[in-house]
């Protein structure tokens, strides 16, 4: 039987509608969530991401300020700018578009963001807080994955979750979030000896490797929930995930497509974190 396809656009649309109401609520109290986006250089992919974020902000009633510094800008200049944004009461969220040029120490730049404005959830204090079950902000992609599981009432507690990939932005945080919710979590990497031996045991399989269609139907347990985080641009210009969607959808219970799966959720959860940051600032007034 063919799997239930988890439509990320539909779930994101629902969440965006709720966010709009929350933004209107803030407006009634004379407040608007403000998100500052820092972009250094002119990497084409980063420029597209930043444009998409600014558009999503407009649609969600969030005011965005994009600071595009030339690629040769010094780290000190960007740090000073972050300090000024930290002190600006009209800015509730700050994000630095990664990757930064090679002369930057990304960890120092991220660590300069005030933790209550760290809407990407990448500040080392927020990473530590996530590990101890007290996250101030969940990183956007894993947060989106959890919202998709919630939307479909996927049982997490007591289930075996296998995460393929250990990046700081996807693999590690989603593993911690599933662990926090009571799953038994296995994390696989490029060094894992026989990957299929692990993936075949997964009730929930989350794949974030950047390797097109590497998870095939024989690697998936019948009825499993398969979340494909990968976004790969193929030579013919089409996008595909890390999961072989065509074969795996015949075996899985639930599956996310690419495009139209986790992708639209990521930016939506950024909007959610930005609204949340403003609501907290208001509550603290
Ligand atoms: P990274 O390159 O940072 O990490 C990839 C991970 O996959 C590494 O931990 C690597 O292992 C592991 N890996 C690579 N090959 C294999 C393999 N053959 N078997 C098992 N593990 C393997 O990638 P990201 O986490 O940043 O991104 C992963 C994918 O998700 C990309 O396609 C990216 O575009 C997409 N993405 C999508 C987002 C969305 O919004 N939908 C957001 C962020 C990312 P090792 O550590 O041993 O090298």
Short mmCIF file of C-alpha atoms and ligand atoms in Angstrom, two decimals:
data_model
loop_
_atom_site.label_atom_id
_atom_site.label_comp_id
_atom_site.label_asym_id
_atom_site.label_seq_id
_atom_site.Cartn_x
_atom_site.Cartn_y
_atom_site.Cartn_z
CA UNK A 1 0.00 0.00 0.00
CA UNK A 2 1.22 3.49 -0.80
CA UNK A 3 2.33 5.66 2.14
CA UNK A 4 0.56 8.72 3.49
CA UNK A 5 2.46 11.63 1.94
CA UNK A 6 3.13 14.35 4.48
CA UNK A 7 2.54 17.60 2.61
CA UNK A 8 4.93 20.20 4.04
CA UNK A 9 3.31 23.05 2.11
CA UNK A 10 -0.10 22.30 3.63
CA UNK A 11 1.22 22.03 7.20
CA UNK A 12 3.36 25.14 6.76
CA UNK A 13 0.30 27.01 5.42
CA UNK A 14 -1.68 26.08 8.51
CA UNK A 15 1.09 27.21 10.85
CA UNK A 16 1.57 30.46 8.87
CA UNK A 17 -2.14 31.26 9.28
CA UNK A 18 -1.76 30.85 13.06
CA UNK A 19 1.37 33.02 13.05
CA UNK A 20 -0.49 35.79 11.24
CA UNK A 21 -3.05 35.85 14.05
CA UNK A 22 -0.25 36.01 16.63
CA UNK A 23 1.37 38.88 14.67
CA UNK A 24 -1.97 40.72 14.61
CA UNK A 25 -2.27 40.18 18.32
CA UNK A 26 1.15 41.75 18.84
CA UNK A 27 0.12 44.65 16.58
CA UNK A 28 -2.90 45.30 18.78
CA UNK A 29 -0.41 45.89 21.58
CA UNK A 30 1.60 48.26 19.39
CA UNK A 31 4.32 45.71 18.68
CA UNK A 32 5.75 44.09 15.58
CA UNK A 33 8.25 41.25 15.57
CA UNK A 34 11.54 42.46 14.07
CA UNK A 35 14.01 40.05 12.48
CA UNK A 36 17.53 41.15 11.50
CA UNK A 37 19.27 39.06 8.87
CA UNK A 38 23.01 39.44 8.36
CA UNK A 39 24.49 38.38 5.06
CA UNK A 40 28.19 38.75 4.31
CA UNK A 41 29.23 38.50 0.66
CA UNK A 42 27.16 37.59 -2.37
CA UNK A 43 27.00 33.78 -2.43
CA UNK A 44 24.09 33.18 -4.86
CA UNK A 45 22.41 30.43 -2.78
CA UNK A 46 22.66 32.55 0.40
CA UNK A 47 21.19 35.57 -1.43
CA UNK A 48 18.19 33.44 -2.51
CA UNK A 49 17.69 32.09 1.04
CA UNK A 50 17.81 35.62 2.47
CA UNK A 51 15.33 36.91 -0.14
CA UNK A 52 12.97 34.02 0.69
CA UNK A 53 13.23 34.75 4.39
CA UNK A 54 12.45 38.45 3.83
CA UNK A 55 9.41 37.48 1.73
CA UNK A 56 8.19 35.03 4.37
CA UNK A 57 8.56 37.79 6.99
CA UNK A 58 6.41 40.16 4.95
CA UNK A 59 3.71 37.48 4.58
CA UNK A 60 3.78 36.70 8.31
CA UNK A 61 3.55 40.29 9.57
CA UNK A 62 7.20 40.35 10.67
CA UNK A 63 9.43 43.33 9.93
CA UNK A 64 12.74 42.18 8.48
CA UNK A 65 15.94 44.16 8.19
CA UNK A 66 18.56 42.68 5.88
CA UNK A 67 22.16 43.82 6.37
CA UNK A 68 24.23 42.78 3.38
CA UNK A 69 27.93 43.40 4.06
CA UNK A 70 30.56 43.14 1.31
CA UNK A 71 32.54 39.87 1.39
CA UNK A 72 35.73 41.62 2.56
CA UNK A 73 34.06 43.11 5.68
CA UNK A 74 36.03 42.43 8.87
CA UNK A 75 34.70 40.11 11.54
CA UNK A 76 35.02 42.97 14.05
CA UNK A 77 32.63 45.13 12.01
CA UNK A 78 30.02 42.36 11.93
CA UNK A 79 30.46 41.68 15.66
CA UNK A 80 29.91 45.37 16.45
CA UNK A 81 26.78 45.32 14.32
CA UNK A 82 25.47 42.29 16.21
CA UNK A 83 26.13 44.03 19.54
CA UNK A 84 24.08 47.01 18.32
CA UNK A 85 21.22 44.71 17.23
CA UNK A 86 21.36 42.93 20.60
CA UNK A 87 20.69 46.28 22.28
CA UNK A 88 17.95 47.33 19.83
CA UNK A 89 14.51 46.77 21.44
CA UNK A 90 12.80 46.75 18.03
CA UNK A 91 14.79 43.70 16.94
CA UNK A 92 13.62 40.44 18.50
CA UNK A 93 15.46 37.93 16.35
CA UNK A 94 18.92 37.96 14.73
CA UNK A 95 20.21 35.47 12.25
CA UNK A 96 23.51 35.24 10.46
CA UNK A 97 23.27 33.57 7.08
CA UNK A 98 25.84 30.78 6.88
CA UNK A 99 28.35 30.05 5.49
CA UNK A 100 30.39 33.16 6.30
CA UNK A 101 33.50 33.99 4.21
CA UNK A 102 36.64 31.99 5.15
CA UNK A 103 38.24 34.82 7.19
CA UNK A 104 35.35 34.59 9.71
CA UNK A 105 35.18 32.34 12.79
CA UNK A 106 31.51 31.40 12.51
CA UNK A 107 31.32 30.11 16.08
CA UNK A 108 32.44 33.51 17.45
CA UNK A 109 29.92 35.38 15.34
CA UNK A 110 27.02 33.10 16.36
CA UNK A 111 28.11 33.29 20.01
CA UNK A 112 27.84 37.10 19.85
CA UNK A 113 24.06 36.95 19.30
CA UNK A 114 22.01 37.53 22.47
CA UNK A 115 20.54 34.10 23.30
CA UNK A 116 17.00 35.49 23.60
CA UNK A 117 17.33 36.72 19.97
CA UNK A 118 18.96 33.54 18.62
CA UNK A 119 15.99 32.47 16.46
CA UNK A 120 18.13 29.95 14.52
CA UNK A 121 18.93 28.15 17.79
CA UNK A 122 22.63 27.85 16.89
CA UNK A 123 24.13 29.78 19.83
CA UNK A 124 26.25 27.38 21.96
CA UNK A 125 24.08 28.19 25.02
CA UNK A 126 20.94 27.25 23.10
CA UNK A 127 22.62 24.08 21.82
CA UNK A 128 23.50 23.19 25.43
CA UNK A 129 19.99 24.06 26.56
CA UNK A 130 18.57 21.75 23.89
CA UNK A 131 20.85 18.96 25.10
CA UNK A 132 19.58 19.42 28.66
CA UNK A 133 15.93 19.60 27.59
CA UNK A 134 15.46 23.36 28.09
CA UNK A 135 15.80 24.83 24.62
CA UNK A 136 14.95 28.50 24.28
CA UNK A 137 14.62 28.06 20.51
CA UNK A 138 14.59 24.85 18.51
CA UNK A 139 16.68 24.96 15.33
CA UNK A 140 14.25 25.50 12.46
CA UNK A 141 14.66 22.34 10.34
CA UNK A 142 14.41 19.83 13.22
CA UNK A 143 11.57 21.89 14.68
CA UNK A 144 9.77 21.58 11.34
CA UNK A 145 10.31 17.81 11.34
CA UNK A 146 8.82 17.53 14.84
CA UNK A 147 5.80 19.58 13.75
CA UNK A 148 5.25 17.20 10.82
CA UNK A 149 5.35 14.19 13.16
CA UNK A 150 2.93 15.97 15.48
CA UNK A 151 0.56 16.81 12.63
CA UNK A 152 0.30 13.12 11.73
CA UNK A 153 0.15 11.95 15.38
CA UNK A 154 3.21 9.79 14.85
CA UNK A 155 4.03 7.96 18.08
CA UNK A 156 7.54 8.87 19.25
CA UNK A 157 7.81 7.57 22.81
CA UNK A 158 9.22 4.08 22.90
CA UNK A 159 9.80 4.01 19.15
CA UNK A 160 13.12 3.39 17.50
CA UNK A 161 14.23 6.50 15.62
CA UNK A 162 17.20 6.29 13.28
CA UNK A 163 18.79 9.56 12.16
CA UNK A 164 21.18 9.39 9.22
CA UNK A 165 23.54 12.38 9.39
CA UNK A 166 25.14 14.20 12.34
CA UNK A 167 25.34 17.83 11.24
CA UNK A 168 24.96 20.59 13.83
CA UNK A 169 21.96 22.03 12.02
CA UNK A 170 19.94 18.85 11.38
CA UNK A 171 21.25 15.45 12.49
CA UNK A 172 22.40 16.27 16.03
CA UNK A 173 19.49 18.52 17.08
CA UNK A 174 16.77 16.23 15.67
CA UNK A 175 18.40 13.29 17.49
CA UNK A 176 18.25 15.23 20.78
CA UNK A 177 14.64 16.28 20.19
CA UNK A 178 13.53 12.70 19.46
CA UNK A 179 15.48 11.48 22.49
CA UNK A 180 13.79 14.11 24.65
CA UNK A 181 10.42 12.79 23.48
CA UNK A 182 11.29 9.26 24.60
CA UNK A 183 12.47 7.63 21.37
CA UNK A 184 15.36 5.20 21.34
CA UNK A 185 17.71 6.99 18.98
CA UNK A 186 20.43 5.62 16.73
CA UNK A 187 22.61 8.13 14.85
CA UNK A 188 24.32 6.96 11.67
CA UNK A 189 27.09 8.70 9.77
CA UNK A 190 29.27 8.12 6.71
CA UNK A 191 31.41 5.93 8.98
CA UNK A 192 28.56 3.58 9.94
CA UNK A 193 29.52 0.10 8.74
CA UNK A 194 26.30 -1.44 7.44
CA UNK A 195 23.78 1.38 7.27
CA UNK A 196 20.84 -0.78 6.18
CA UNK A 197 21.14 -2.90 9.35
CA UNK A 198 20.18 0.23 11.30
CA UNK A 199 17.71 1.87 8.94
CA UNK A 200 15.71 -1.36 8.58
CA UNK A 201 15.00 -1.26 12.35
CA UNK A 202 13.67 2.30 12.29
CA UNK A 203 10.07 3.08 13.19
CA UNK A 204 10.99 6.69 12.40
CA UNK A 205 13.74 7.28 9.86
CA UNK A 206 15.13 10.81 9.42
CA UNK A 207 17.63 11.23 6.61
CA UNK A 208 19.88 14.30 6.23
CA UNK A 209 22.96 13.40 4.23
CA UNK A 210 22.88 15.37 0.97
CA UNK A 211 23.30 12.09 -0.97
CA UNK A 212 20.59 11.83 -3.64
CA UNK A 213 18.18 8.87 -3.25
CA UNK A 214 20.62 6.89 -1.09
CA UNK A 215 17.84 5.32 1.01
CA UNK A 216 16.11 2.65 -1.05
CA UNK A 217 13.04 0.55 -0.25
CA UNK A 218 15.11 -2.47 0.90
CA UNK A 219 16.62 -0.25 3.65
CA UNK A 220 13.23 0.69 5.14
CA UNK A 221 10.94 -1.21 7.53
CA UNK A 222 7.40 -1.75 6.33
CA UNK A 223 5.10 0.97 7.72
CA UNK A 224 7.94 3.23 8.93
CA UNK A 225 7.67 7.02 9.01
CA UNK A 226 10.33 8.36 6.65
CA UNK A 227 11.37 12.02 6.85
CA UNK A 228 13.60 13.17 4.02
CA UNK A 229 15.48 16.35 4.88
CA UNK A 230 17.82 16.22 1.87
CA UNK A 231 17.59 18.72 -0.96
CA UNK A 232 19.74 17.82 -3.94
CA UNK A 233 19.81 19.69 -7.25
CA UNK A 234 20.33 17.19 -10.07
CA UNK A 235 22.09 17.85 -13.39
CA UNK A 236 18.76 18.24 -15.17
CA UNK A 237 17.80 21.02 -12.73
CA UNK A 238 15.24 18.98 -10.78
CA UNK A 239 15.31 18.58 -7.00
CA UNK A 240 15.34 15.27 -5.18
CA UNK A 241 15.81 14.10 -1.63
CA UNK A 242 18.12 11.62 0.06
CA UNK A 243 15.36 8.99 -0.10
CA UNK A 244 14.32 7.15 -3.25
CA UNK A 245 10.76 8.46 -2.96
CA UNK A 246 9.25 6.35 -5.76
CA UNK A 247 10.20 2.98 -4.26
CA UNK A 248 10.10 3.91 -0.55
CA UNK A 249 6.58 5.37 -0.69
CA UNK A 250 5.32 1.87 -1.54
CA UNK A 251 6.72 0.51 1.73
CA UNK A 252 6.62 3.35 4.29
CA UNK A 253 3.62 4.30 6.42
CA UNK A 254 4.25 8.05 6.12
CA UNK A 255 6.78 9.81 3.92
CA UNK A 256 7.78 13.40 3.14
CA UNK A 257 8.32 14.37 -0.52
CA UNK A 258 11.09 16.56 -1.96
CA UNK A 259 10.31 19.24 -2.89
CA UNK A 260 7.27 20.14 -0.78
CA UNK A 261 8.23 18.29 2.40
CA UNK A 262 10.61 19.52 5.09
CA UNK A 263 11.78 22.52 2.99
CA UNK A 264 8.70 24.73 3.46
CA UNK A 265 8.62 23.84 7.16
CA UNK A 266 12.11 25.20 7.88
CA UNK A 267 11.37 28.79 6.93
CA UNK A 268 7.96 28.61 8.64
CA UNK A 269 9.55 27.57 11.92
CA UNK A 270 11.96 30.50 11.60
CA UNK A 271 8.91 32.77 11.39
CA UNK A 272 7.46 30.96 14.40
CA UNK A 273 10.64 31.55 16.42
CA UNK A 274 10.66 35.23 15.41
CA UNK A 275 7.07 35.72 16.59
CA UNK A 276 7.81 33.78 19.78
CA UNK A 277 10.83 36.01 20.49
CA UNK A 278 8.66 39.13 20.19
CA UNK A 279 5.92 37.62 22.39
CA UNK A 280 8.50 36.86 25.07
CA UNK A 281 9.91 40.39 24.83
CA UNK A 282 6.39 41.76 25.31
CA UNK A 283 5.73 39.46 28.28
CA UNK A 284 8.97 40.68 29.88
CA UNK A 285 7.96 44.39 29.60
P1 LIG B 1 26.12 17.97 6.14
O1 LIG B 1 26.91 17.78 4.89
O2 LIG B 1 26.56 18.97 7.14
O3 LIG B 1 26.03 16.55 6.88
C1 LIG B 1 25.74 15.39 6.19
C2 LIG B 1 25.77 14.23 7.14
O4 LIG B 1 25.45 13.06 6.42
C3 LIG B 1 27.16 14.00 7.76
O5 LIG B 1 27.00 13.77 9.14
C4 LIG B 1 27.68 12.75 7.05
O6 LIG B 1 28.46 11.90 7.85
C5 LIG B 1 26.38 12.03 6.72
N1 LIG B 1 26.53 11.16 5.56
C6 LIG B 1 26.99 11.50 4.34
N2 LIG B 1 27.00 10.41 3.54
C7 LIG B 1 26.53 9.39 4.27
C8 LIG B 1 26.31 8.01 4.02
N3 LIG B 1 26.59 7.46 2.83
N4 LIG B 1 25.82 7.24 5.00
C9 LIG B 1 25.52 7.78 6.21
N5 LIG B 1 25.71 9.08 6.52
C10 LIG B 1 26.21 9.86 5.57
O7 LIG B 1 24.64 18.22 5.65
P2 LIG B 1 23.36 18.95 6.34
O8 LIG B 1 22.93 18.21 7.55
O9 LIG B 1 23.62 20.39 6.43
O10 LIG B 1 22.30 18.74 5.17
C11 LIG B 1 21.92 17.44 4.76
C12 LIG B 1 20.93 17.58 3.62
O11 LIG B 1 19.79 18.25 4.07
C13 LIG B 1 21.43 18.39 2.42
O12 LIG B 1 20.86 17.86 1.25
C14 LIG B 1 20.88 19.76 2.67
O13 LIG B 1 20.70 20.51 1.47
C15 LIG B 1 19.56 19.41 3.29
N6 LIG B 1 19.02 20.45 4.17
C16 LIG B 1 17.70 20.72 4.00
C17 LIG B 1 17.10 21.65 4.80
C18 LIG B 1 15.64 21.88 4.63
O14 LIG B 1 15.16 22.92 5.00
N7 LIG B 1 14.91 20.91 4.08
C19 LIG B 1 17.84 22.41 5.82
C20 LIG B 1 19.20 21.96 5.98
C21 LIG B 1 19.76 21.02 5.16
P3 LIG B 1 29.92 12.35 8.40
O15 LIG B 1 29.62 13.29 9.54
O16 LIG B 1 30.54 11.07 8.86
O17 LIG B 1 30.62 12.99 7.26
#
